[in-house]
PDB file of C-alpha atoms in Angstrom:
ATOM      1  CA  GLY A 177       0.000   0.000   0.000  1.00 82.00           C
ATOM      2  CA  ASP A 178       0.871   3.658  -0.068  1.00 87.00           C
ATOM      3  CA  SER A 179       3.243   4.997   2.552  1.00 91.00           C
ATOM      4  CA  VAL A 180       5.099   8.172   3.442  1.00 94.00           C
ATOM      5  CA  THR A 181       8.335   8.357   5.391  1.00 95.00           C
ATOM      6  CA  GLN A 182       9.491  11.682   6.680  1.00 94.00           C
ATOM      7  CA  MET A 183      12.360  12.903   8.740  1.00 87.00           C
ATOM      8  CA  GLU A 184      11.754  12.426  12.418  1.00 83.00           C
ATOM      9  CA  GLY A 185      12.082  15.421  14.612  1.00 84.00           C
ATOM     10  CA  PRO A 186      12.111  17.406  16.549  1.00 94.00           C
ATOM     11  CA  VAL A 187      14.037  19.962  14.508  1.00 96.00           C
ATOM     12  CA  THR A 188      15.251  23.089  16.294  1.00 97.00           C
ATOM     13  CA  LEU A 189      16.643  26.015  14.318  1.00 97.00           C
ATOM     14  CA  SER A 190      17.567  29.605  14.901  1.00 97.00           C
ATOM     15  CA  GLU A 191      15.688  32.338  13.093  1.00 97.00           C
ATOM     16  CA  GLU A 192      16.904  32.892   9.500  1.00 96.00           C
ATOM     17  CA  ALA A 193      18.416  29.386   9.276  1.00 97.00           C
ATOM     18  CA  PHE A 194      17.849  27.132   6.257  1.00 97.00           C
ATOM     19  CA  LEU A 195      15.272  24.390   6.652  1.00 97.00           C
ATOM     20  CA  THR A 196      15.049  20.978   5.001  1.00 97.00           C
ATOM     21  CA  ILE A 197      12.577  18.302   6.021  1.00 97.00           C
ATOM     22  CA  ASN A 198      13.015  15.100   4.064  1.00 97.00           C
ATOM     23  CA  CYS A 199      10.080  13.112   2.730  1.00 97.00           C
ATOM     24  CA  THR A 200      10.064   9.946   0.630  1.00 97.00           C
ATOM     25  CA  TYR A 201       7.101   7.913  -0.501  1.00 95.00           C
ATOM     26  CA  THR A 202       5.961   4.555  -1.807  1.00 93.00           C
ATOM     27  CA  ALA A 203       2.904   4.450  -4.006  1.00 90.00           C
ATOM     28  CA  THR A 204       1.441   2.679  -6.978  1.00 82.00           C
ATOM     29  CA  GLY A 205       0.778   4.777 -10.024  1.00 80.00           C
ATOM     30  CA  TYR A 206       1.378   8.502 -10.027  1.00 84.00           C
ATOM     31  CA  PRO A 207       0.435  10.058  -6.696  1.00 90.00           C
ATOM     32  CA  SER A 208      -0.066  13.708  -5.917  1.00 91.00           C
ATOM     33  CA  LEU A 209       2.120  14.979  -3.071  1.00 94.00           C
ATOM     34  CA  PHE A 210       1.450  17.495  -0.328  1.00 95.00           C
ATOM     35  CA  TRP A 211       2.839  19.250   2.687  1.00 97.00           C
ATOM     36  CA  TYR A 212       0.408  20.108   5.444  1.00 96.00           C
ATOM     37  CA  VAL A 213       1.216  22.303   8.461  1.00 96.00           C
ATOM     38  CA  GLN A 214      -0.300  22.186  11.935  1.00 93.00           C
ATOM     39  CA  TYR A 215       0.214  25.244  14.125  1.00 94.00           C
ATOM     40  CA  PRO A 216      -0.117  24.770  17.894  1.00 89.00           C
ATOM     41  CA  GLY A 217      -3.690  24.074  18.959  1.00 86.00           C
ATOM     42  CA  GLU A 218      -5.038  24.062  15.412  1.00 88.00           C
ATOM     43  CA  GLY A 219      -6.060  21.611  12.733  1.00 88.00           C
ATOM     44  CA  LEU A 220      -3.931  20.875   9.701  1.00 91.00           C
ATOM     45  CA  GLN A 221      -3.900  23.160   6.702  1.00 93.00           C
ATOM     46  CA  LEU A 222      -2.523  22.626   3.244  1.00 93.00           C
ATOM     47  CA  LEU A 223       0.848  24.331   2.768  1.00 96.00           C
ATOM     48  CA  LEU A 224       1.739  23.308  -0.784  1.00 96.00           C
ATOM     49  CA  LYS A 225       1.209  20.561  -3.310  1.00 94.00           C
ATOM     50  CA  ALA A 226       2.569  19.051  -6.529  1.00 94.00           C
ATOM     51  CA  THR A 227       0.542  16.823  -8.798  1.00 90.00           C
ATOM     52  CA  LYS A 228       3.107  15.482 -11.278  1.00 90.00           C
ATOM     53  CA  ALA A 229       6.782  14.727 -11.590  1.00 92.00           C
ATOM     54  CA  ASP A 230       9.137  17.724 -11.588  1.00 94.00           C
ATOM     55  CA  ASP A 231       6.398  20.060 -10.383  1.00 95.00           C
ATOM     56  CA  LYS A 232       7.480  22.501  -7.695  1.00 97.00           C
ATOM     57  CA  GLY A 233       4.955  23.505  -5.060  1.00 96.00           C
ATOM     58  CA  SER A 234       5.535  26.749  -3.196  1.00 97.00           C
ATOM     59  CA  ASN A 235       3.805  28.879  -0.572  1.00 97.00           C
ATOM     60  CA  LYS A 236       4.859  31.300   2.192  1.00 95.00           C
ATOM     61  CA  GLY A 237       8.530  30.900   1.231  1.00 97.00           C
ATOM     62  CA  PHE A 238       8.395  27.102   1.435  1.00 98.00           C
ATOM     63  CA  GLU A 239       9.162  24.955  -1.601  1.00 98.00           C
ATOM     64  CA  ALA A 240       9.126  21.263  -2.480  1.00 98.00           C
ATOM     65  CA  THR A 241       9.867  19.532  -5.784  1.00 97.00           C
ATOM     66  CA  TYR A 242       8.238  16.261  -6.861  1.00 96.00           C
ATOM     67  CA  ARG A 243      11.137  13.949  -7.728  1.00 96.00           C
ATOM     68  CA  LYS A 244       9.857  10.739  -9.271  1.00 93.00           C
ATOM     69  CA  GLU A 245      13.318   9.240  -9.770  1.00 93.00           C
ATOM     70  CA  THR A 246      14.081   9.419  -6.049  1.00 95.00           C
ATOM     71  CA  THR A 247      10.434   9.201  -4.887  1.00 95.00           C
ATOM     72  CA  SER A 248      10.985  12.285  -2.772  1.00 97.00           C
ATOM     73  CA  PHE A 249       9.264  15.551  -1.923  1.00 97.00           C
ATOM     74  CA  HIS A 250      11.583  17.389   0.476  1.00 98.00           C
ATOM     75  CA  LEU A 251      10.361  20.608   2.076  1.00 98.00           C
ATOM     76  CA  GLU A 252      12.741  23.597   2.084  1.00 98.00           C
ATOM     77  CA  LYS A 253      12.761  27.186   3.235  1.00 98.00           C
ATOM     78  CA  GLY A 254      15.671  29.543   2.891  1.00 96.00           C
ATOM     79  CA  SER A 255      15.137  31.590   6.047  1.00 96.00           C
ATOM     80  CA  VAL A 256      12.804  30.382   8.778  1.00 97.00           C
ATOM     81  CA  GLN A 257      10.941  32.612  11.198  1.00 97.00           C
ATOM     82  CA  VAL A 258       9.685  32.020  14.724  1.00 97.00           C
ATOM     83  CA  SER A 259       6.168  31.961  13.287  1.00 96.00           C
ATOM     84  CA  ASP A 260       7.091  28.859  11.232  1.00 97.00           C
ATOM     85  CA  SER A 261       7.206  26.774  14.421  1.00 97.00           C
ATOM     86  CA  ALA A 262       4.703  23.988  13.798  1.00 96.00           C
ATOM     87  CA  VAL A 263       4.347  20.313  12.918  1.00 94.00           C
ATOM     88  CA  TYR A 264       4.818  19.561   9.220  1.00 96.00           C
ATOM     89  CA  PHE A 265       3.241  16.538   7.541  1.00 95.00           C
ATOM     90  CA  CYS A 266       4.117  15.081   4.179  1.00 96.00           C
ATOM     91  CA  ALA A 267       1.198  13.326   2.480  1.00 94.00           C
ATOM     92  CA  LEU A 268       0.128  11.698  -0.749  1.00 92.00           C
ATOM     93  CA  ILE A 269      -3.017  10.691  -2.546  1.00 88.00           C
ATOM     94  CA  GLY A 270      -2.752   7.908  -5.057  1.00 78.00           C
ATOM     95  CA  GLY A 271      -4.975   6.713  -7.840  1.00 66.00           C
ATOM     96  CA  SER A 272      -8.625   7.582  -7.738  1.00 58.00           C
ATOM     97  CA  ASN A 273      -9.364   6.826  -4.104  1.00 65.00           C
ATOM     98  CA  TYR A 274     -10.267   9.379  -1.475  1.00 71.00           C
ATOM     99  CA  LYS A 275      -7.610   8.437   1.045  1.00 81.00           C
ATOM    100  CA  LEU A 276      -4.838  10.819   1.958  1.00 87.00           C
ATOM    101  CA  THR A 277      -1.843   8.996   3.454  1.00 89.00           C
ATOM    102  CA  PHE A 278       0.199  11.025   5.947  1.00 92.00           C
ATOM    103  CA  GLY A 279       3.701  10.754   7.266  1.00 93.00           C
ATOM    104  CA  LYS A 280       4.276  10.832  11.018  1.00 92.00           C
ATOM    105  CA  GLY A 281       4.959  14.549  11.164  1.00 93.00           C
ATOM    106  CA  THR A 282       8.037  16.614  12.002  1.00 95.00           C
ATOM    107  CA  LEU A 283       7.988  19.160  14.810  1.00 94.00           C
ATOM    108  CA  LEU A 284       9.876  22.318  13.931  1.00 96.00           C
ATOM    109  CA  THR A 285      10.825  24.840  16.604  1.00 97.00           C
ATOM    110  CA  VAL A 286      12.415  28.127  15.561  1.00 97.00           C
ATOM    111  CA  ASN A 287      14.139  30.151  18.245  1.00 96.00           C
ATOM    112  CA  PRO A 288      14.663  33.915  18.054  1.00 94.00           C
TER     113      PRO A 288
ATOM    114  CA  ASN B   2     -17.333  31.315   7.579  1.00 61.00           C
ATOM    115  CA  ALA B   3     -17.452  28.511  10.143  1.00 73.00           C
ATOM    116  CA  GLY B   4     -15.724  25.876   7.965  1.00 92.00           C
ATOM    117  CA  VAL B   5     -15.425  22.550   9.790  1.00 95.00           C
ATOM    118  CA  THR B   6     -16.731  22.600  13.360  1.00 95.00           C
ATOM    119  CA  GLN B   7     -15.993  19.840  15.862  1.00 96.00           C
ATOM    120  CA  THR B   8     -17.546  19.366  19.280  1.00 96.00           C
ATOM    121  CA  PRO B   9     -16.603  18.801  22.001  1.00 96.00           C
ATOM    122  CA  LYS B  10     -13.031  20.095  22.028  1.00 95.00           C
ATOM    123  CA  PHE B  11     -12.160  18.084  25.128  1.00 96.00           C
ATOM    124  CA  GLN B  12     -13.748  14.984  26.655  1.00 96.00           C
ATOM    125  CA  VAL B  13     -12.824  12.539  29.389  1.00 97.00           C
ATOM    126  CA  LEU B  14     -14.525   9.141  29.422  1.00 96.00           C
ATOM    127  CA  LYS B  15     -14.335   6.045  31.539  1.00 97.00           C
ATOM    128  CA  THR B  16     -13.653   2.681  29.928  1.00 97.00           C
ATOM    129  CA  GLY B  17     -16.861   1.229  28.518  1.00 97.00           C
ATOM    130  CA  GLN B  18     -18.717   4.526  28.180  1.00 97.00           C
ATOM    131  CA  SER B  19     -20.096   5.635  24.859  1.00 96.00           C
ATOM    132  CA  MET B  20     -20.015   9.014  23.213  1.00 96.00           C
ATOM    133  CA  THR B  21     -20.340  10.809  19.908  1.00 97.00           C
ATOM    134  CA  LEU B  22     -17.926  13.308  18.441  1.00 97.00           C
ATOM    135  CA  GLN B  23     -19.788  15.774  16.282  1.00 98.00           C
ATOM    136  CA  CYS B  24     -18.547  17.229  13.013  1.00 97.00           C
ATOM    137  CA  ALA B  25     -20.357  19.752  10.857  1.00 97.00           C
ATOM    138  CA  GLN B  26     -19.273  21.639   7.749  1.00 97.00           C
ATOM    139  CA  ASP B  27     -20.995  24.521   6.005  1.00 95.00           C
ATOM    140  CA  MET B  28     -19.146  24.352   2.679  1.00 94.00           C
ATOM    141  CA  ASN B  29     -21.462  21.824   0.994  1.00 94.00           C
ATOM    142  CA  HIS B  30     -18.562  19.387   0.729  1.00 94.00           C
ATOM    143  CA  GLU B  31     -19.316  15.888  -0.503  1.00 93.00           C
ATOM    144  CA  TYR B  32     -16.326  14.269   1.172  1.00 93.00           C
ATOM    145  CA  MET B  33     -15.937  14.040   4.959  1.00 95.00           C
ATOM    146  CA  SER B  34     -13.557  11.986   7.045  1.00 95.00           C
ATOM    147  CA  TRP B  35     -12.298  11.278  10.536  1.00 97.00           C
ATOM    148  CA  TYR B  36      -8.626  10.938  11.468  1.00 96.00           C
ATOM    149  CA  ARG B  37      -6.945  10.208  14.738  1.00 96.00           C
ATOM    150  CA  GLN B  38      -3.596  11.712  15.638  1.00 93.00           C
ATOM    151  CA  ASP B  39      -1.280   9.901  18.021  1.00 92.00           C
ATOM    152  CA  PRO B  40       2.300  10.774  18.984  1.00 85.00           C
ATOM    153  CA  GLY B  41       4.777   9.216  16.569  1.00 81.00           C
ATOM    154  CA  MET B  42       1.975   7.832  14.390  1.00 84.00           C
ATOM    155  CA  GLY B  43       0.920  10.824  12.341  1.00 85.00           C
ATOM    156  CA  LEU B  44      -2.684  10.902  11.200  1.00 90.00           C
ATOM    157  CA  ARG B  45      -4.566   7.705  10.494  1.00 92.00           C
ATOM    158  CA  LEU B  46      -7.874   7.531   8.656  1.00 92.00           C
ATOM    159  CA  ILE B  47     -10.740   6.013  10.657  1.00 96.00           C
ATOM    160  CA  HIS B  48     -13.792   6.348   8.376  1.00 96.00           C
ATOM    161  CA  TYR B  49     -14.779   8.476   5.452  1.00 94.00           C
ATOM    162  CA  SER B  50     -17.820   9.380   3.391  1.00 94.00           C
ATOM    163  CA  VAL B  51     -18.142  10.534  -0.203  1.00 92.00           C
ATOM    164  CA  GLY B  52     -21.729  11.679   0.165  1.00 92.00           C
ATOM    165  CA  ALA B  53     -24.908  11.416   2.204  1.00 93.00           C
ATOM    166  CA  GLY B  54     -25.773   7.776   2.844  1.00 94.00           C
ATOM    167  CA  ILE B  55     -22.310   6.513   1.832  1.00 94.00           C
ATOM    168  CA  THR B  56     -19.587   5.589   4.299  1.00 96.00           C
ATOM    169  CA  ASP B  57     -16.474   3.429   4.150  1.00 94.00           C
ATOM    170  CA  GLN B  58     -13.717   2.235   6.420  1.00 94.00           C
ATOM    171  CA  GLY B  59     -10.271   3.714   6.586  1.00 91.00           C
ATOM    172  CA  GLU B  60      -7.090   2.363   8.087  1.00 89.00           C
ATOM    173  CA  VAL B  61      -8.205   2.007  11.731  1.00 94.00           C
ATOM    174  CA  PRO B  62     -12.016   1.596  11.846  1.00 96.00           C
ATOM    175  CA  ASN B  63     -12.371  -0.873  14.728  1.00 96.00           C
ATOM    176  CA  GLY B  64     -14.266   0.494  17.719  1.00 96.00           C
ATOM    177  CA  TYR B  65     -15.839   3.360  15.763  1.00 97.00           C
ATOM    178  CA  ASN B  66     -19.109   3.813  13.899  1.00 97.00           C
ATOM    179  CA  VAL B  67     -20.165   6.563  11.538  1.00 97.00           C
ATOM    180  CA  SER B  68     -23.223   7.585   9.589  1.00 96.00           C
ATOM    181  CA  ARG B  69     -23.905  10.324   7.050  1.00 97.00           C
ATOM    182  CA  SER B  70     -27.573  11.236   6.982  1.00 96.00           C
ATOM    183  CA  THR B  71     -26.973  14.793   5.719  1.00 96.00           C
ATOM    184  CA  THR B  72     -24.301  16.494   3.649  1.00 96.00           C
ATOM    185  CA  GLU B  73     -23.379  18.750   6.574  1.00 96.00           C
ATOM    186  CA  ASP B  74     -22.889  16.283   9.433  1.00 97.00           C
ATOM    187  CA  PHE B  75     -20.607  13.300   9.984  1.00 98.00           C
ATOM    188  CA  PRO B  76     -20.668  12.108  13.618  1.00 98.00           C
ATOM    189  CA  LEU B  77     -18.169   9.591  14.977  1.00 98.00           C
ATOM    190  CA  ARG B  78     -19.491   7.179  17.606  1.00 97.00           C
ATOM    191  CA  LEU B  79     -17.529   5.258  20.182  1.00 96.00           C
ATOM    192  CA  LEU B  80     -19.838   2.535  21.480  1.00 91.00           C
ATOM    193  CA  SER B  81     -17.594   1.247  24.273  1.00 96.00           C
ATOM    194  CA  ALA B  82     -14.564   3.424  24.856  1.00 96.00           C
ATOM    195  CA  ALA B  83     -11.164   1.867  25.528  1.00 97.00           C
ATOM    196  CA  PRO B  84      -7.940   3.486  26.754  1.00 96.00           C
ATOM    197  CA  SER B  85      -6.406   2.757  23.317  1.00 96.00           C
ATOM    198  CA  GLN B  86      -8.862   5.293  21.894  1.00 97.00           C
ATOM    199  CA  THR B  87      -7.238   8.113  23.827  1.00 97.00           C
ATOM    200  CA  SER B  88      -6.205  10.436  21.017  1.00 97.00           C
ATOM    201  CA  VAL B  89      -6.836  13.681  19.229  1.00 95.00           C
ATOM    202  CA  TYR B  90      -9.537  13.322  16.594  1.00 97.00           C
ATOM    203  CA  PHE B  91      -9.783  15.473  13.508  1.00 95.00           C
ATOM    204  CA  CYS B  92     -12.673  15.806  11.120  1.00 96.00           C
ATOM    205  CA  ALA B  93     -11.851  16.913   7.588  1.00 95.00           C
ATOM    206  CA  SER B  94     -13.928  17.724   4.536  1.00 95.00           C
ATOM    207  CA  SER B  95     -13.445  18.500   0.881  1.00 93.00           C
ATOM    208  CA  SER B  96     -15.300  18.932  -2.361  1.00 91.00           C
ATOM    209  CA  LYS B  97     -14.883  16.155  -4.905  1.00 82.00           C
ATOM    210  CA  GLY B  98     -12.763  18.381  -7.108  1.00 80.00           C
ATOM    211  CA  GLN B  99     -10.541  19.482  -4.243  1.00 80.00           C
ATOM    212  CA  MET B 100     -10.259  15.928  -2.945  1.00 74.00           C
ATOM    213  CA  ASN B 101      -8.847  14.846  -6.291  1.00 71.00           C
ATOM    214  CA  THR B 102      -6.039  17.323  -5.631  1.00 75.00           C
ATOM    215  CA  GLY B 103      -5.745  16.350  -1.959  1.00 77.00           C
ATOM    216  CA  GLU B 104      -6.945  19.567  -0.361  1.00 85.00           C
ATOM    217  CA  LEU B 105      -8.671  18.765   2.917  1.00 90.00           C
ATOM    218  CA  PHE B 106     -10.173  21.297   5.305  1.00 93.00           C
ATOM    219  CA  PHE B 107      -9.652  20.305   8.920  1.00 93.00           C
ATOM    220  CA  GLY B 108     -11.499  21.096  12.103  1.00 94.00           C
ATOM    221  CA  GLU B 109      -9.611  22.177  15.206  1.00 92.00           C
ATOM    222  CA  GLY B 110      -9.664  18.728  16.756  1.00 94.00           C
ATOM    223  CA  SER B 111     -11.258  16.958  19.703  1.00 96.00           C
ATOM    224  CA  ARG B 112      -9.010  15.676  22.461  1.00 95.00           C
ATOM    225  CA  LEU B 113     -10.389  12.491  24.003  1.00 97.00           C
ATOM    226  CA  THR B 114      -9.025  10.797  27.111  1.00 97.00           C
ATOM    227  CA  VAL B 115     -10.297   7.367  28.137  1.00 97.00           C
ATOM    228  CA  LEU B 116      -9.486   6.366  31.699  1.00 96.00           C
TER     229      LEU B 116
END
């Protein structure tokens, strides 16, 4: 079945540092890939997505590129802020089903 | 806009008690689902529905029942709570078109503790 493996945290960075959170996946067919973010005390919200190979999703300074050859979708940001502190989830949806498969989440803490 | 509304936000139960977590959305979304979030496990799909009168099981359905009598509501029932059901529960919804692109709209969560 489909699965998502992402870098285990927690990750602690200083403000303005570079962020990478690794994500790899296993899926049949050609899945769409996503990053969701969960701020403290809130539900998840979609951060960015990519629906085909070599697509780059971007939002709020975050980027991720759909790499079919390495089955990866790593999340990056050039300069993190304290307000980026949250849990980040990599996810995929495969085929024509209605099931989103999530990774375990990575807690990011950014210190001033 | 209310979006996806979950009640209650917090609940403590004793083993064997029953309860219902409520979920309502005002976006006329066809798709609704329930996830549970546990430390180190990410989010796991419990049940989902693609329209009124249609429900299906997700990854971890045991111990939970659902029904979808209206487009707006998708309650999750625990008939006999167990400590293993201690978790944070999220309801999520989407339109069919948005679901095809994986965009779910989540509620704020319901934290359940079973003693």
